[in-house]
mmCIF file of C-alpha atoms in Angstrom:
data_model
loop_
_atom_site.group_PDB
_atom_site.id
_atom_site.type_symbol
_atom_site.label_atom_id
_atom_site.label_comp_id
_atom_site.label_asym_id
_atom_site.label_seq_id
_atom_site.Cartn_x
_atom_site.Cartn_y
_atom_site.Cartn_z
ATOM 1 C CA UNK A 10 0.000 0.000 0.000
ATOM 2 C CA UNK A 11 1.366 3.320 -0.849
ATOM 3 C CA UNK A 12 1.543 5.965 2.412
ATOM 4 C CA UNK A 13 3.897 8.483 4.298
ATOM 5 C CA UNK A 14 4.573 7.140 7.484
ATOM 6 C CA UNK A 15 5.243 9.198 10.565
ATOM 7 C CA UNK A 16 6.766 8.502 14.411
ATOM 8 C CA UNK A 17 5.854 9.402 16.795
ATOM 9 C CA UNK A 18 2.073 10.333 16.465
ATOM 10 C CA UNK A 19 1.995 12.116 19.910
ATOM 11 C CA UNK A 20 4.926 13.154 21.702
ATOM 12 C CA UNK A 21 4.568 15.563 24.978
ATOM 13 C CA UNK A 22 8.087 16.822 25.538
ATOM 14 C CA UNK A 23 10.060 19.722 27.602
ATOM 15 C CA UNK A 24 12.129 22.969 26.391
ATOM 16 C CA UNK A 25 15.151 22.593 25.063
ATOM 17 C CA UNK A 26 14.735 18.970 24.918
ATOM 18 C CA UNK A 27 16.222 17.720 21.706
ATOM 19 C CA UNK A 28 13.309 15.414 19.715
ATOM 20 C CA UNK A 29 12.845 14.089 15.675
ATOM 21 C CA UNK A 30 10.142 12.912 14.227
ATOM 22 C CA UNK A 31 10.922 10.674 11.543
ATOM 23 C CA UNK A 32 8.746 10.443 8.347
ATOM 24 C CA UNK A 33 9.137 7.175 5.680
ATOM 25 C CA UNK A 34 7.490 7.059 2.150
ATOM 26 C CA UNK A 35 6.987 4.049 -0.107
ATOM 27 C CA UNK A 36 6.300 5.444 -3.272
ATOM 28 C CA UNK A 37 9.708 6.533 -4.420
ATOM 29 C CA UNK A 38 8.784 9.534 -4.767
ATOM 30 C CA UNK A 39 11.285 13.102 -4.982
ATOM 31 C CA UNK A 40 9.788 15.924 -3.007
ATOM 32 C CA UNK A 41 9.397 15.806 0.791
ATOM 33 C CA UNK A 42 7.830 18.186 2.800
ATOM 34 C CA UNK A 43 6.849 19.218 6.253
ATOM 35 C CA UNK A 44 4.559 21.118 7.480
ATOM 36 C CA UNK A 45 2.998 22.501 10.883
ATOM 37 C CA UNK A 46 -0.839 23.014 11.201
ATOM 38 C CA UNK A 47 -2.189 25.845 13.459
ATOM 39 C CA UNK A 48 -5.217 26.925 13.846
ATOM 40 C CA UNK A 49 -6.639 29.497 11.609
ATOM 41 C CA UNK A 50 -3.032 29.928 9.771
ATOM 42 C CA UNK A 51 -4.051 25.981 7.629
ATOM 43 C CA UNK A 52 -0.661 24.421 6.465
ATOM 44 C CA UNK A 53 2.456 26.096 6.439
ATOM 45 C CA UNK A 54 5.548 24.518 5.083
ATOM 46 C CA UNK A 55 8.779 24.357 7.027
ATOM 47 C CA UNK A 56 11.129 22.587 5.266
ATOM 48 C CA UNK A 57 11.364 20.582 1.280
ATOM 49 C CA UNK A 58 13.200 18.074 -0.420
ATOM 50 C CA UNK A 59 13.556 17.959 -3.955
ATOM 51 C CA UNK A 60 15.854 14.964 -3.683
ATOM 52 C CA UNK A 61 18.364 13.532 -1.432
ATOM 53 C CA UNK A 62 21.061 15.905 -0.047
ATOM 54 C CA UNK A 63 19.105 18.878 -1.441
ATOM 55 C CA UNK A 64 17.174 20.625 1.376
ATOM 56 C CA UNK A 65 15.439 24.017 1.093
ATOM 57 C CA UNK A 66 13.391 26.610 3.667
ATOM 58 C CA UNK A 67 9.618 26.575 3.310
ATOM 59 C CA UNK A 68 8.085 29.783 4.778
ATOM 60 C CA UNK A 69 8.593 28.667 8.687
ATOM 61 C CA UNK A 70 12.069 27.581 9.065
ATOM 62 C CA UNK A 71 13.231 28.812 12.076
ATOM 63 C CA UNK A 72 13.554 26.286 14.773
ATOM 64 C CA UNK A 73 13.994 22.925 12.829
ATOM 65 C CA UNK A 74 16.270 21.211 10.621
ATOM 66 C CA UNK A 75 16.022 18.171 8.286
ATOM 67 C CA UNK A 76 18.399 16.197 6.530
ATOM 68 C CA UNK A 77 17.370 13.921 3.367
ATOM 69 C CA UNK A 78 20.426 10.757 3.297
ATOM 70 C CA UNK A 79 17.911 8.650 1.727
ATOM 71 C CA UNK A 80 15.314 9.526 -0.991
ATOM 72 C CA UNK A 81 12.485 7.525 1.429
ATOM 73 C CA UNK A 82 13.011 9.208 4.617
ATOM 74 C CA UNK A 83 12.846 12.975 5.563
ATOM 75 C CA UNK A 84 13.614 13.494 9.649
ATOM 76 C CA UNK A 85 12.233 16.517 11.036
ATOM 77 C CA UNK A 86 14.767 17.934 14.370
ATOM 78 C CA UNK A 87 14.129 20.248 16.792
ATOM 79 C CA UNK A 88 17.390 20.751 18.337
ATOM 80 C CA UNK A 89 15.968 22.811 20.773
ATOM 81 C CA UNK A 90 12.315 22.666 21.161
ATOM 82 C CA UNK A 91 9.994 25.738 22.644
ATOM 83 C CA UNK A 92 6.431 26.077 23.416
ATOM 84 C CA UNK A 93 5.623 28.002 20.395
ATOM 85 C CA UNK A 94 6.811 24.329 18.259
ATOM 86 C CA UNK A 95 3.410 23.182 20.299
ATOM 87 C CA UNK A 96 1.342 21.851 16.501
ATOM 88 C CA UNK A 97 0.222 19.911 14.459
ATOM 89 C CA UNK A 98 2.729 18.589 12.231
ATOM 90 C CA UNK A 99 2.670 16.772 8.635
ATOM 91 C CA UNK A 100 5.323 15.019 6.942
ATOM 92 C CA UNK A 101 4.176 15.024 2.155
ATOM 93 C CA UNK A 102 5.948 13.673 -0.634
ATOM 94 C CA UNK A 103 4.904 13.507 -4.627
ATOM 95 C CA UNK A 104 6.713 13.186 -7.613
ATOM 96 C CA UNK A 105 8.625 16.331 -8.729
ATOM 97 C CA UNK A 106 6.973 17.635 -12.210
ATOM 98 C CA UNK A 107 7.326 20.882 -13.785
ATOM 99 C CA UNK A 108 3.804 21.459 -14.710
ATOM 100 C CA UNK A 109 2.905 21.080 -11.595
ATOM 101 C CA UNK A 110 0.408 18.318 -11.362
ATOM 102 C CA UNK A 111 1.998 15.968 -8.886
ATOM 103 C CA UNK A 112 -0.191 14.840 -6.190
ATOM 104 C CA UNK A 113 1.039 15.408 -2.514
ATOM 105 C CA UNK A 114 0.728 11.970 -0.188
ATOM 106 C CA UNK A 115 0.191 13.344 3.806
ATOM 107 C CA UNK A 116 1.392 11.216 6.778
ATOM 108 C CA UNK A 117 -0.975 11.111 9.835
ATOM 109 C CA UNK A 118 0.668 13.712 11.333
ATOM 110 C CA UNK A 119 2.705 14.260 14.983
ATOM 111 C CA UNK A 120 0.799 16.029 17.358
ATOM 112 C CA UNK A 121 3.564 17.436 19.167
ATOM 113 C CA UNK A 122 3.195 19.717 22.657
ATOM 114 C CA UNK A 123 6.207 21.222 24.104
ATOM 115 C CA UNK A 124 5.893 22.329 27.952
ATOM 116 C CA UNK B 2 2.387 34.248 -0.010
ATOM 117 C CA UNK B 3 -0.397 32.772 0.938
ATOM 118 C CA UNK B 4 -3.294 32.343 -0.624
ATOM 119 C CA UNK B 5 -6.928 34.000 0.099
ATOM 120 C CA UNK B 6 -9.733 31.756 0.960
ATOM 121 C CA UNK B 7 -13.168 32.524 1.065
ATOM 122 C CA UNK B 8 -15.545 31.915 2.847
ATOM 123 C CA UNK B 9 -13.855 31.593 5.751
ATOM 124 C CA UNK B 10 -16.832 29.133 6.846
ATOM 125 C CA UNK B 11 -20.163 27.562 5.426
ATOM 126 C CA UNK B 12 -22.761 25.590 7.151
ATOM 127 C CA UNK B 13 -25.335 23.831 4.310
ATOM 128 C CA UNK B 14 -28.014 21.163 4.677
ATOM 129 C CA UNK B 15 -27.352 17.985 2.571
ATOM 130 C CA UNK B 16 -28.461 18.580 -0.867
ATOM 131 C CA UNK B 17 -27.572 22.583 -0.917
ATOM 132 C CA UNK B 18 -24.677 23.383 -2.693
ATOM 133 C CA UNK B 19 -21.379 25.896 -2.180
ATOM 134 C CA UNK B 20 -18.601 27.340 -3.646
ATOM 135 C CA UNK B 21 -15.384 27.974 -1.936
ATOM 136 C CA UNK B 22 -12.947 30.745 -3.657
ATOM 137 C CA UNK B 23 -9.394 30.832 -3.746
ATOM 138 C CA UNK B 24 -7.086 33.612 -5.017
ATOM 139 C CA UNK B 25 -3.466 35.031 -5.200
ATOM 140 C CA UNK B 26 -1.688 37.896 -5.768
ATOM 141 C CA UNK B 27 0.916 35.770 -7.910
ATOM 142 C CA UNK B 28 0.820 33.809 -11.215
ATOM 143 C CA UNK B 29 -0.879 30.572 -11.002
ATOM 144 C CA UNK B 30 0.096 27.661 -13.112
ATOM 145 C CA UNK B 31 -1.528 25.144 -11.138
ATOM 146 C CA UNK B 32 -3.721 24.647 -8.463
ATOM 147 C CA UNK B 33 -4.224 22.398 -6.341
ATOM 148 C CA UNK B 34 -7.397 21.430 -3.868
ATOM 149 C CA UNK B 35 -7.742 19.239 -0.295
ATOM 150 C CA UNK B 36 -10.027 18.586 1.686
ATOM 151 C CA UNK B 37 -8.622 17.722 5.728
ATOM 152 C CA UNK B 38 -11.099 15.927 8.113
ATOM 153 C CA UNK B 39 -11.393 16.894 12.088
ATOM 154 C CA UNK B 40 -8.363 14.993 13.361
ATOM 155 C CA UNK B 41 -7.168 13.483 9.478
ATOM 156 C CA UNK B 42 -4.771 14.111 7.149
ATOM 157 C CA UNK B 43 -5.239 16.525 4.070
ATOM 158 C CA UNK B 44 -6.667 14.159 1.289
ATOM 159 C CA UNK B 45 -6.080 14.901 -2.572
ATOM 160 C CA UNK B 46 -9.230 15.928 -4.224
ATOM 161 C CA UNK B 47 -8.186 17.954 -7.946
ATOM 162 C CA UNK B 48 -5.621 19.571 -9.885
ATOM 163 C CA UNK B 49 -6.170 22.391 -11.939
ATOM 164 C CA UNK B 50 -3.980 23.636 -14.790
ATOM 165 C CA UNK B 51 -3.283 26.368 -17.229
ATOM 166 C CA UNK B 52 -4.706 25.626 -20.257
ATOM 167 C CA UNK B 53 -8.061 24.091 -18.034
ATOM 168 C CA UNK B 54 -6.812 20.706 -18.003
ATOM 169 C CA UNK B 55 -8.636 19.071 -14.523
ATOM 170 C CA UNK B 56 -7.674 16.025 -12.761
ATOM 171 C CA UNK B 57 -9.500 14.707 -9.943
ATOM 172 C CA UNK B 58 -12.714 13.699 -8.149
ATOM 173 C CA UNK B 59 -15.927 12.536 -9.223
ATOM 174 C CA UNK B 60 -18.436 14.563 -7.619
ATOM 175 C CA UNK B 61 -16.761 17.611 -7.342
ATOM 176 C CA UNK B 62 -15.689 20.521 -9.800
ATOM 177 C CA UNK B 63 -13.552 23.584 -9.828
ATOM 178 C CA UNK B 64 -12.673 26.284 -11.900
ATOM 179 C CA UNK B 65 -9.434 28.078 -12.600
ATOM 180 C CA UNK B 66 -8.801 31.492 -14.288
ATOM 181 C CA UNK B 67 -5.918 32.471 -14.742
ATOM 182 C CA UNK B 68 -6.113 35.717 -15.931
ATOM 183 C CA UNK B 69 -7.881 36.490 -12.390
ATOM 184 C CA UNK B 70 -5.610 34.444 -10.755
ATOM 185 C CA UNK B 71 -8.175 32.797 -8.817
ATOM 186 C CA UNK B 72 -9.854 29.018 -8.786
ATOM 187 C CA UNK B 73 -13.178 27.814 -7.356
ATOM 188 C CA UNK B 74 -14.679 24.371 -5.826
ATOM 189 C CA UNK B 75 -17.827 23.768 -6.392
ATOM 190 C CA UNK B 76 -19.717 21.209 -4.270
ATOM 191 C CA UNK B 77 -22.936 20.664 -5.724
ATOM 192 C CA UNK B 78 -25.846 18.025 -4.034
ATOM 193 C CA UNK B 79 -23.759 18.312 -0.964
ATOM 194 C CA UNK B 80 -23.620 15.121 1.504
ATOM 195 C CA UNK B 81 -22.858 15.039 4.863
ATOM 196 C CA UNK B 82 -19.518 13.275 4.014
ATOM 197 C CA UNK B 83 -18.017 16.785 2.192
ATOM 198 C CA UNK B 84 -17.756 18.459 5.939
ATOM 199 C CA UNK B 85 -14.748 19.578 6.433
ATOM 200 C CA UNK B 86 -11.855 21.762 6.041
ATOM 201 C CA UNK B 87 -10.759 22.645 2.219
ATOM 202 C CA UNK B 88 -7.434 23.632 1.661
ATOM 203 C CA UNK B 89 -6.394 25.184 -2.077
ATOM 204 C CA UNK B 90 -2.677 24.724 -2.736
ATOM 205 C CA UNK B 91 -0.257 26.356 -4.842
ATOM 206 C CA UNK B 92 2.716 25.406 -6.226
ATOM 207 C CA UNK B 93 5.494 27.883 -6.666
ATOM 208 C CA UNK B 94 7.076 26.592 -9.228
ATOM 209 C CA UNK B 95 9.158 23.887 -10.213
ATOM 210 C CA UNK B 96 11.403 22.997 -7.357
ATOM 211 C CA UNK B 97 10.177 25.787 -5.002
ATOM 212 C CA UNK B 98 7.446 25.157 -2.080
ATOM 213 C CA UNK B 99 4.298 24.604 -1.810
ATOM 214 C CA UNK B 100 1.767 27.316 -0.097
ATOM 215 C CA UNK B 101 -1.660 26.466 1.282
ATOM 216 C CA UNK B 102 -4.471 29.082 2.012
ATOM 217 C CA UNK B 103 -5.992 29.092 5.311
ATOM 218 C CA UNK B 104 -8.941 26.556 4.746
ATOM 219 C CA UNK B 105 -12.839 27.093 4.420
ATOM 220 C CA UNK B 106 -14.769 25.431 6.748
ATOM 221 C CA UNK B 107 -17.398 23.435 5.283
ATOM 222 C CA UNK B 108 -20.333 21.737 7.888
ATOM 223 C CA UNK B 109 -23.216 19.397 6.205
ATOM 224 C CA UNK B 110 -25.996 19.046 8.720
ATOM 225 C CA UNK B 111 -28.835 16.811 7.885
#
């Protein structure tokens, strides 16, 4: 079956506490994303892929890091996590296409809540 | 930048339809739409490209002009199953990100 996979699906943690959230897709696909949902703001993207060991800054960067070793997995790290990380977060991937008509796959999501 | 969404929020009995409007102050070349159930994931529902190419579901259509830089969903005969939050998504262009607009609240009541 394809699907994004994400881990943990809940996490409470503390400041500064150092956590990742790993996200796995089976579809071979380029482009991985994350994103954090809050409400009344929808889906805003931290952090894309557009194939291993290239990483780029969506529009909320600050605060996270990724790496991309492998073209399936996309890790998501707070190094230092703070209360305002508190969301709802998704890990997508599609194909990359230059029309633009590749489909975006969303993980379960990781509702994460930082004390 | 994001995109606008409106209405922010519609409440219909089953049957009724709506329309849900998306627009943005930049050049469109596709546009994508998703719908996100209380507590779900986003789920694909269409794709709509220049040229007015669609790809997508079977009960739902949409609009894109691209002159007006703006697309619409239209959800005729609504059932209760189309509550929920619809996202429109843009694309930025090949190899840059992906924006989403804030979401219009959809509610079916019977």
């Amino acid at each position: 079956e394809a699907q994004v996979t994400q881990n943990p699906r809940y996490l409470i943690t503390v400041t500064g506490k150092k956590l990742t959230v790993t996200c796995s897709q089976n579809m071979n696909h380029e482009y991985m994303s994350w994103y954090r949902q809050d409400p009344g703001l929808g889906l805003r993207q931290i952090y894309y892929s557009m194939n291993v060991e290239v990483t780029d800054k969506g529009d909320v960067p600050e605060g996270y890091k990724v790496s991309r070793k492998e073209k399936r997995n996309f890790p998501l790290i707070l190094e230092s996590p703070s209360p305002n990380q508190t969301s709802l977060y998704f890990c997508a991937s599609r194909t990359s296409d230059s029309r633009g008509t590749d489909t975006q796959y969303f993980g379960p999501g990781t509702r994460l809540t930082v004390l | 930048q994001q995109p606008v969404q409106s209405p922010q929020a519609v409440i219909l009995r089953e049957g009724e339809d709506a329309v849900i409007n998306c627009s943005s102050s930049k050049a469109l070349y596709s546009v994508h739409w998703y719908r996100q159930k209380h507590g779900e994931a986003p789920v694909f529902l269409m794709i709509l490209l220049k040229g007015g190419e669609q790809k997508g579901h079977e009960k739902i259509s949409a609009s894109f002009n691209e002159k007006k830089q703006q697309s619409s969903l239209y959800l005729t005969a609504s059932q209760l199953s189309y509550s929920g939050t619809y996202f429109c998504g843009l694309p930025q262009g090949y190899g840059q990100n992906f924006v989403f607009g804030p979401g219009t609240r959809l509610s079916v009541l019977p």
